[in-house]
């Protein structure tokens, strides 16, 4: 089978033909075999790129993996083979899931307990982009912050994968959603999703713009801050938080880890939630399972939508990483194994 293999750490945006590239396209990688009675082999149709995948290959992710490895996380596809004790899936079933590694390949083997049926009517390409971005936002907002109707949610980096997921989940929860992004195209997309107020970093001051909106709506401040960005933007956003606010630390796309003053958190009774979504698979797998099942239900009912701005073939993996590195992505970037997939419905 074909697979992208990370053989050393480095910049994955280099051409695959470049000897300095850390990733190579293997065209005769061994097809993984069923390794237990409840194992399922999936022929992958689409896999999503996340910022974490980029950091993994750079060697800057919080978890380090022994070389060589096949990168990747969330995916969708169809069941190709099942073990003798598999009861919930049959060959040909459309499925999706996520893995620590291994999805930048034509096949992957997982246990049946880790797979999810893709509901009829759902787009298989969209299902391949669901787990990590929407799962992170759903667990953060619903499980950790316990966002409720009428609360005010401020989403930084709102046009990225987790950001677009956060604003949609916020609206589904009945929150007043304020989004921060940069650029006309991103702003227009966020407005089309029903966001209550959008701040364009290209020509607006976050503090001033949000304060004016809050005053016009007679709102006291931000109840929940969703922050995948970090840096100066975090510091500026803290000024907008009300007493008792909750802060969700999702990541540091800016490259700068912010400092949240403990004395101010004390006085204002803030709660700071660190959210490493992947660790729930080890410590609270039931939370992840319930979350993804609910998200698939929302996707099937049209309560959420997944915006995919870039799709590439496996042989173009470096271009996919470049789109992320250069911040060209609005929503998600995908590697697609079936060129007809983008037009198909189950």
PDB file of N, CA, C and O in Angstrom, residues 28-81:
ATOM      1  N   UNK A  28       5.190   0.695  -1.437  1.00  0.00           N
ATOM      2  CA  UNK A  28       5.033  -0.748  -1.196  1.00  0.00           C
ATOM      3  C   UNK A  28       5.121  -1.054   0.294  1.00  0.00           C
ATOM      4  O   UNK A  28       5.715  -2.053   0.700  1.00  0.00           O
ATOM      5  N   UNK A  29       4.524  -0.173   1.105  1.00  0.00           N
ATOM      6  CA  UNK A  29       4.504  -0.383   2.547  1.00  0.00           C
ATOM      7  C   UNK A  29       3.602  -1.585   2.859  1.00  0.00           C
ATOM      8  O   UNK A  29       2.562  -1.761   2.219  1.00  0.00           O
ATOM      9  N   UNK A  30       3.978  -2.421   3.823  1.00  0.00           N
ATOM     10  CA  UNK A  30       3.151  -3.603   4.131  1.00  0.00           C
ATOM     11  C   UNK A  30       1.741  -3.213   4.573  1.00  0.00           C
ATOM     12  O   UNK A  30       1.563  -2.292   5.374  1.00  0.00           O
ATOM     13  N   UNK A  31       0.737  -3.904   4.056  1.00  0.00           N
ATOM     14  CA  UNK A  31      -0.649  -3.694   4.491  1.00  0.00           C
ATOM     15  C   UNK A  31      -0.797  -4.277   5.895  1.00  0.00           C
ATOM     16  O   UNK A  31      -0.425  -5.438   6.125  1.00  0.00           O
ATOM     17  N   UNK A  32      -1.305  -3.517   6.852  1.00  0.00           N
ATOM     18  CA  UNK A  32      -1.429  -4.039   8.218  1.00  0.00           C
ATOM     19  C   UNK A  32      -2.435  -5.184   8.281  1.00  0.00           C
ATOM     20  O   UNK A  32      -3.483  -5.146   7.642  1.00  0.00           O
ATOM     21  N   UNK A  33      -2.076  -6.197   9.065  1.00  0.00           N
ATOM     22  CA  UNK A  33      -2.924  -7.372   9.201  1.00  0.00           C
ATOM     23  C   UNK A  33      -3.760  -7.288  10.480  1.00  0.00           C
ATOM     24  O   UNK A  33      -3.391  -6.602  11.435  1.00  0.00           O
ATOM     25  N   UNK A  34      -4.885  -7.982  10.498  1.00  0.00           N
ATOM     26  CA  UNK A  34      -5.721  -8.038  11.695  1.00  0.00           C
ATOM     27  C   UNK A  34      -4.908  -8.661  12.829  1.00  0.00           C
ATOM     28  O   UNK A  34      -4.341  -9.753  12.664  1.00  0.00           O
ATOM     29  N   UNK A  35      -4.856  -7.971  13.962  1.00  0.00           N
ATOM     30  CA  UNK A  35      -3.975  -8.420  15.047  1.00  0.00           C
ATOM     31  C   UNK A  35      -4.720  -8.924  16.277  1.00  0.00           C
ATOM     32  O   UNK A  35      -4.103  -9.184  17.309  1.00  0.00           O
ATOM     33  N   UNK A  36      -6.043  -9.007  16.187  1.00  0.00           N
ATOM     34  CA  UNK A  36      -6.824  -9.556  17.296  1.00  0.00           C
ATOM     35  C   UNK A  36      -8.187  -9.998  16.761  1.00  0.00           C
ATOM     36  O   UNK A  36      -8.592  -9.583  15.661  1.00  0.00           O
ATOM     37  N   UNK A  37      -8.923 -10.809  17.522  1.00  0.00           N
ATOM     38  CA  UNK A  37     -10.242 -11.265  17.052  1.00  0.00           C
ATOM     39  C   UNK A  37     -11.252 -10.130  16.862  1.00  0.00           C
ATOM     40  O   UNK A  37     -12.223 -10.296  16.112  1.00  0.00           O
ATOM     41  N   UNK A  38     -11.028  -8.990  17.549  1.00  0.00           N
ATOM     42  CA  UNK A  38     -11.972  -7.864  17.425  1.00  0.00           C
ATOM     43  C   UNK A  38     -11.399  -6.727  16.579  1.00  0.00           C
ATOM     44  O   UNK A  38     -11.916  -5.617  16.598  1.00  0.00           O
ATOM     45  N   UNK A  39     -10.349  -7.026  15.825  1.00  0.00           N
ATOM     46  CA  UNK A  39      -9.728  -5.996  14.991  1.00  0.00           C
ATOM     47  C   UNK A  39     -10.513  -5.780  13.705  1.00  0.00           C
ATOM     48  O   UNK A  39     -11.146  -6.699  13.177  1.00  0.00           O
ATOM     49  N   UNK A  40     -10.442  -4.553  13.209  1.00  0.00           N
ATOM     50  CA  UNK A  40     -11.097  -4.178  11.955  1.00  0.00           C
ATOM     51  C   UNK A  40     -10.075  -3.442  11.087  1.00  0.00           C
ATOM     52  O   UNK A  40      -9.387  -2.542  11.564  1.00  0.00           O
ATOM     53  N   UNK A  41      -9.988  -3.851   9.825  1.00  0.00           N
ATOM     54  CA  UNK A  41      -9.122  -3.110   8.894  1.00  0.00           C
ATOM     55  C   UNK A  41      -9.999  -2.192   8.050  1.00  0.00           C
ATOM     56  O   UNK A  41     -11.010  -2.609   7.498  1.00  0.00           O
ATOM     57  N   UNK A  42      -9.577  -0.943   7.987  1.00  0.00           N
ATOM     58  CA  UNK A  42     -10.325   0.074   7.255  1.00  0.00           C
ATOM     59  C   UNK A  42      -9.518   0.532   6.046  1.00  0.00           C
ATOM     60  O   UNK A  42      -8.312   0.826   6.174  1.00  0.00           O
ATOM     61  N   UNK A  43     -10.161   0.574   4.894  1.00  0.00           N
ATOM     62  CA  UNK A  43      -9.564   1.229   3.728  1.00  0.00           C
ATOM     63  C   UNK A  43      -9.874   2.715   3.865  1.00  0.00           C
ATOM     64  O   UNK A  43     -11.028   3.136   3.773  1.00  0.00           O
ATOM     65  N   UNK A  44      -8.836   3.508   4.090  1.00  0.00           N
ATOM     66  CA  UNK A  44      -9.027   4.928   4.364  1.00  0.00           C
ATOM     67  C   UNK A  44      -9.399   5.666   3.083  1.00  0.00           C
ATOM     68  O   UNK A  44      -8.778   5.493   2.037  1.00  0.00           O
ATOM     69  N   UNK A  45     -10.430   6.488   3.182  1.00  0.00           N
ATOM     70  CA  UNK A  45     -10.863   7.311   2.067  1.00  0.00           C
ATOM     71  C   UNK A  45     -10.402   8.756   2.217  1.00  0.00           C
ATOM     72  O   UNK A  45     -10.154   9.443   1.230  1.00  0.00           O
ATOM     73  N   UNK A  46     -10.319   9.230   3.468  1.00  0.00           N
ATOM     74  CA  UNK A  46      -9.881  10.609   3.714  1.00  0.00           C
ATOM     75  C   UNK A  46      -9.290  10.698   5.102  1.00  0.00           C
ATOM     76  O   UNK A  46      -9.746  10.020   6.034  1.00  0.00           O
ATOM     77  N   UNK A  47      -8.274  11.526   5.254  1.00  0.00           N
ATOM     78  CA  UNK A  47      -7.683  11.792   6.558  1.00  0.00           C
ATOM     79  C   UNK A  47      -7.400  13.277   6.680  1.00  0.00           C
ATOM     80  O   UNK A  47      -7.053  13.941   5.698  1.00  0.00           O
ATOM     81  N   UNK A  48      -7.589  13.782   7.863  1.00  0.00           N
ATOM     82  CA  UNK A  48      -7.468  15.216   8.099  1.00  0.00           C
ATOM     83  C   UNK A  48      -6.077  15.570   8.610  1.00  0.00           C
ATOM     84  O   UNK A  48      -5.464  14.805   9.360  1.00  0.00           O
ATOM     85  N   UNK A  49      -5.592  16.741   8.215  1.00  0.00           N
ATOM     86  CA  UNK A  49      -4.371  17.284   8.803  1.00  0.00           C
ATOM     87  C   UNK A  49      -4.738  18.237   9.932  1.00  0.00           C
ATOM     88  O   UNK A  49      -5.633  19.073   9.788  1.00  0.00           O
ATOM     89  N   UNK A  50      -4.053  18.088  11.046  1.00  0.00           N
ATOM     90  CA  UNK A  50      -4.215  18.994  12.168  1.00  0.00           C
ATOM     91  C   UNK A  50      -2.866  19.614  12.483  1.00  0.00           C
ATOM     92  O   UNK A  50      -1.813  19.075  12.117  1.00  0.00           O
ATOM     93  N   UNK A  51      -2.903  20.750  13.162  1.00  0.00           N
ATOM     94  CA  UNK A  51      -1.648  21.428  13.501  1.00  0.00           C
ATOM     95  C   UNK A  51      -0.738  20.503  14.309  1.00  0.00           C
ATOM     96  O   UNK A  51       0.491  20.558  14.198  1.00  0.00           O
ATOM     97  N   UNK A  52      -1.354  19.621  15.107  1.00  0.00           N
ATOM     98  CA  UNK A  52      -0.569  18.677  15.906  1.00  0.00           C
ATOM     99  C   UNK A  52       0.263  17.753  15.024  1.00  0.00           C
ATOM    100  O   UNK A  52       1.395  17.392  15.380  1.00  0.00           O
ATOM    101  N   UNK A  53      -0.267  17.348  13.859  1.00  0.00           N
ATOM    102  CA  UNK A  53       0.488  16.490  12.954  1.00  0.00           C
ATOM    103  C   UNK A  53       1.745  17.188  12.450  1.00  0.00           C
ATOM    104  O   UNK A  53       2.808  16.567  12.311  1.00  0.00           O
ATOM    105  N   UNK A  54       1.602  18.466  12.173  1.00  0.00           N
ATOM    106  CA  UNK A  54       2.741  19.279  11.734  1.00  0.00           C
ATOM    107  C   UNK A  54       3.792  19.333  12.835  1.00  0.00           C
ATOM    108  O   UNK A  54       4.997  19.131  12.588  1.00  0.00           O
ATOM    109  N   UNK A  55       3.359  19.558  14.072  1.00  0.00           N
ATOM    110  CA  UNK A  55       4.291  19.637  15.200  1.00  0.00           C
ATOM    111  C   UNK A  55       4.955  18.287  15.466  1.00  0.00           C
ATOM    112  O   UNK A  55       6.130  18.238  15.856  1.00  0.00           O
ATOM    113  N   UNK A  56       4.219  17.189  15.268  1.00  0.00           N
ATOM    114  CA  UNK A  56       4.786  15.858  15.493  1.00  0.00           C
ATOM    115  C   UNK A  56       6.010  15.630  14.613  1.00  0.00           C
ATOM    116  O   UNK A  56       7.042  15.123  15.075  1.00  0.00           O
ATOM    117  N   UNK A  57       5.901  15.992  13.341  1.00  0.00           N
ATOM    118  CA  UNK A  57       7.001  15.750  12.409  1.00  0.00           C
ATOM    119  C   UNK A  57       8.154  16.715  12.677  1.00  0.00           C
ATOM    120  O   UNK A  57       9.325  16.366  12.507  1.00  0.00           O
ATOM    121  N   UNK A  58       7.838  17.913  13.133  1.00  0.00           N
ATOM    122  CA  UNK A  58       8.887  18.859  13.522  1.00  0.00           C
ATOM    123  C   UNK A  58       9.616  18.415  14.782  1.00  0.00           C
ATOM    124  O   UNK A  58      10.718  18.886  15.077  1.00  0.00           O
ATOM    125  N   UNK A  59       8.978  17.531  15.564  1.00  0.00           N
ATOM    126  CA  UNK A  59       9.544  17.116  16.844  1.00  0.00           C
ATOM    127  C   UNK A  59       9.211  18.067  17.971  1.00  0.00           C
ATOM    128  O   UNK A  59       9.854  18.043  19.025  1.00  0.00           O
ATOM    129  N   UNK A  60       8.172  18.901  17.778  1.00  0.00           N
ATOM    130  CA  UNK A  60       7.817  19.906  18.776  1.00  0.00           C
ATOM    131  C   UNK A  60       6.506  19.597  19.494  1.00  0.00           C
ATOM    132  O   UNK A  60       5.991  20.433  20.232  1.00  0.00           O
ATOM    133  N   UNK A  61       5.973  18.405  19.269  1.00  0.00           N
ATOM    134  CA  UNK A  61       4.713  18.034  19.926  1.00  0.00           C
ATOM    135  C   UNK A  61       5.003  17.519  21.327  1.00  0.00           C
ATOM    136  O   UNK A  61       6.117  17.067  21.623  1.00  0.00           O
ATOM    137  N   UNK A  62       3.977  17.565  22.218  1.00  0.00           N
ATOM    138  CA  UNK A  62       4.201  17.149  23.605  1.00  0.00           C
ATOM    139  C   UNK A  62       4.480  15.663  23.740  1.00  0.00           C
ATOM    140  O   UNK A  62       5.079  15.230  24.707  1.00  0.00           O
ATOM    141  N   UNK A  63       4.045  14.871  22.757  1.00  0.00           N
ATOM    142  CA  UNK A  63       4.366  13.448  22.751  1.00  0.00           C
ATOM    143  C   UNK A  63       5.387  13.179  21.651  1.00  0.00           C
ATOM    144  O   UNK A  63       5.265  13.667  20.540  1.00  0.00           O
ATOM    145  N   UNK A  64       6.389  12.375  21.982  1.00  0.00           N
ATOM    146  CA  UNK A  64       7.431  12.027  21.018  1.00  0.00           C
ATOM    147  C   UNK A  64       7.244  10.576  20.580  1.00  0.00           C
ATOM    148  O   UNK A  64       6.953   9.702  21.396  1.00  0.00           O
ATOM    149  N   UNK A  65       7.415  10.338  19.281  1.00  0.00           N
ATOM    150  CA  UNK A  65       7.183   9.010  18.733  1.00  0.00           C
ATOM    151  C   UNK A  65       8.484   8.435  18.176  1.00  0.00           C
ATOM    152  O   UNK A  65       9.272   9.152  17.542  1.00  0.00           O
ATOM    153  N   UNK A  66       8.716   7.128  18.382  1.00  0.00           N
ATOM    154  CA  UNK A  66       9.921   6.504  17.817  1.00  0.00           C
ATOM    155  C   UNK A  66       9.862   6.489  16.299  1.00  0.00           C
ATOM    156  O   UNK A  66       8.796   6.249  15.706  1.00  0.00           O
ATOM    157  N   UNK A  67      10.978   6.754  15.673  1.00  0.00           N
ATOM    158  CA  UNK A  67      11.080   6.749  14.216  1.00  0.00           C
ATOM    159  C   UNK A  67      11.369   5.341  13.713  1.00  0.00           C
ATOM    160  O   UNK A  67      12.021   4.550  14.393  1.00  0.00           O
ATOM    161  N   UNK A  68      10.929   5.031  12.502  1.00  0.00           N
ATOM    162  CA  UNK A  68      10.024   5.813  11.642  1.00  0.00           C
ATOM    163  C   UNK A  68       8.575   5.612  12.077  1.00  0.00           C
ATOM    164  O   UNK A  68       8.251   4.640  12.755  1.00  0.00           O
ATOM    165  N   UNK A  69       7.697   6.524  11.649  1.00  0.00           N
ATOM    166  CA  UNK A  69       6.270   6.362  11.939  1.00  0.00           C
ATOM    167  C   UNK A  69       5.440   6.950  10.794  1.00  0.00           C
ATOM    168  O   UNK A  69       5.913   7.788  10.034  1.00  0.00           O
ATOM    169  N   UNK A  70       4.201   6.470  10.701  1.00  0.00           N
ATOM    170  CA  UNK A  70       3.241   7.014   9.747  1.00  0.00           C
ATOM    171  C   UNK A  70       2.410   8.049  10.496  1.00  0.00           C
ATOM    172  O   UNK A  70       1.740   7.709  11.473  1.00  0.00           O
ATOM    173  N   UNK A  71       2.426   9.318  10.077  1.00  0.00           N
ATOM    174  CA  UNK A  71       1.656  10.340  10.783  1.00  0.00           C
ATOM    175  C   UNK A  71       0.150  10.167  10.563  1.00  0.00           C
ATOM    176  O   UNK A  71      -0.291   9.303   9.800  1.00  0.00           O
ATOM    177  N   UNK A  72      -0.613  11.036  11.224  1.00  0.00           N
ATOM    178  CA  UNK A  72      -2.051  11.073  10.983  1.00  0.00           C
ATOM    179  C   UNK A  72      -2.859  10.876  12.243  1.00  0.00           C
ATOM    180  O   UNK A  72      -2.357  10.383  13.259  1.00  0.00           O
ATOM    181  N   UNK A  73      -4.124  11.267  12.176  1.00  0.00           N
ATOM    182  CA  UNK A  73      -4.992  11.176  13.353  1.00  0.00           C
ATOM    183  C   UNK A  73      -6.418  10.782  12.950  1.00  0.00           C
ATOM    184  O   UNK A  73      -6.758   9.609  12.931  1.00  0.00           O
ATOM    185  N   UNK A  74      -7.277  11.763  12.606  1.00  0.00           N
ATOM    186  CA  UNK A  74      -8.662  11.396  12.288  1.00  0.00           C
ATOM    187  C   UNK A  74      -8.795  10.959  10.834  1.00  0.00           C
ATOM    188  O   UNK A  74      -8.077  11.417   9.950  1.00  0.00           O
ATOM    189  N   UNK A  75      -9.758  10.055  10.609  1.00  0.00           N
ATOM    190  CA  UNK A  75      -9.907   9.476   9.268  1.00  0.00           C
ATOM    191  C   UNK A  75     -11.321   8.962   9.073  1.00  0.00           C
ATOM    192  O   UNK A  75     -12.091   8.782  10.023  1.00  0.00           O
ATOM    193  N   UNK A  76     -11.658   8.713   7.813  1.00  0.00           N
ATOM    194  CA  UNK A  76     -12.903   8.022   7.461  1.00  0.00           C
ATOM    195  C   UNK A  76     -12.594   7.041   6.343  1.00  0.00           C
ATOM    196  O   UNK A  76     -11.595   7.172   5.632  1.00  0.00           O
ATOM    197  N   UNK A  77     -13.466   6.050   6.207  1.00  0.00           N
ATOM    198  CA  UNK A  77     -13.248   5.057   5.166  1.00  0.00           C
ATOM    199  C   UNK A  77     -14.314   3.989   5.215  1.00  0.00           C
ATOM    200  O   UNK A  77     -15.395   4.193   5.769  1.00  0.00           O
ATOM    201  N   UNK A  78     -14.002   2.836   4.619  1.00  0.00           N
ATOM    202  CA  UNK A  78     -14.941   1.719   4.617  1.00  0.00           C
ATOM    203  C   UNK A  78     -14.245   0.482   5.172  1.00  0.00           C
ATOM    204  O   UNK A  78     -13.030   0.306   4.997  1.00  0.00           O
ATOM    205  N   UNK A  79     -15.015  -0.351   5.846  1.00  0.00           N
ATOM    206  CA  UNK A  79     -14.466  -1.562   6.443  1.00  0.00           C
ATOM    207  C   UNK A  79     -13.995  -2.503   5.330  1.00  0.00           C
ATOM    208  O   UNK A  79     -14.737  -2.811   4.385  1.00  0.00           O
ATOM    209  N   UNK A  80     -12.736  -2.963   5.464  1.00  0.00           N
ATOM    210  CA  UNK A  80     -12.129  -3.829   4.451  1.00  0.00           C
ATOM    211  C   UNK A  80     -12.063  -5.284   4.915  1.00  0.00           C
ATOM    212  O   UNK A  80     -12.183  -6.205   4.104  1.00  0.00           O
ATOM    213  N   UNK A  81     -11.874  -5.497   6.226  1.00  0.00           N
ATOM    214  CA  UNK A  81     -11.795  -6.849   6.780  1.00  0.00           C
ATOM    215  C   UNK A  81     -12.114  -6.788   8.266  1.00  0.00           C
ATOM    216  O   UNK A  81     -11.889  -5.761   8.918  1.00  0.00           O
TER     217      UNK A  81
END
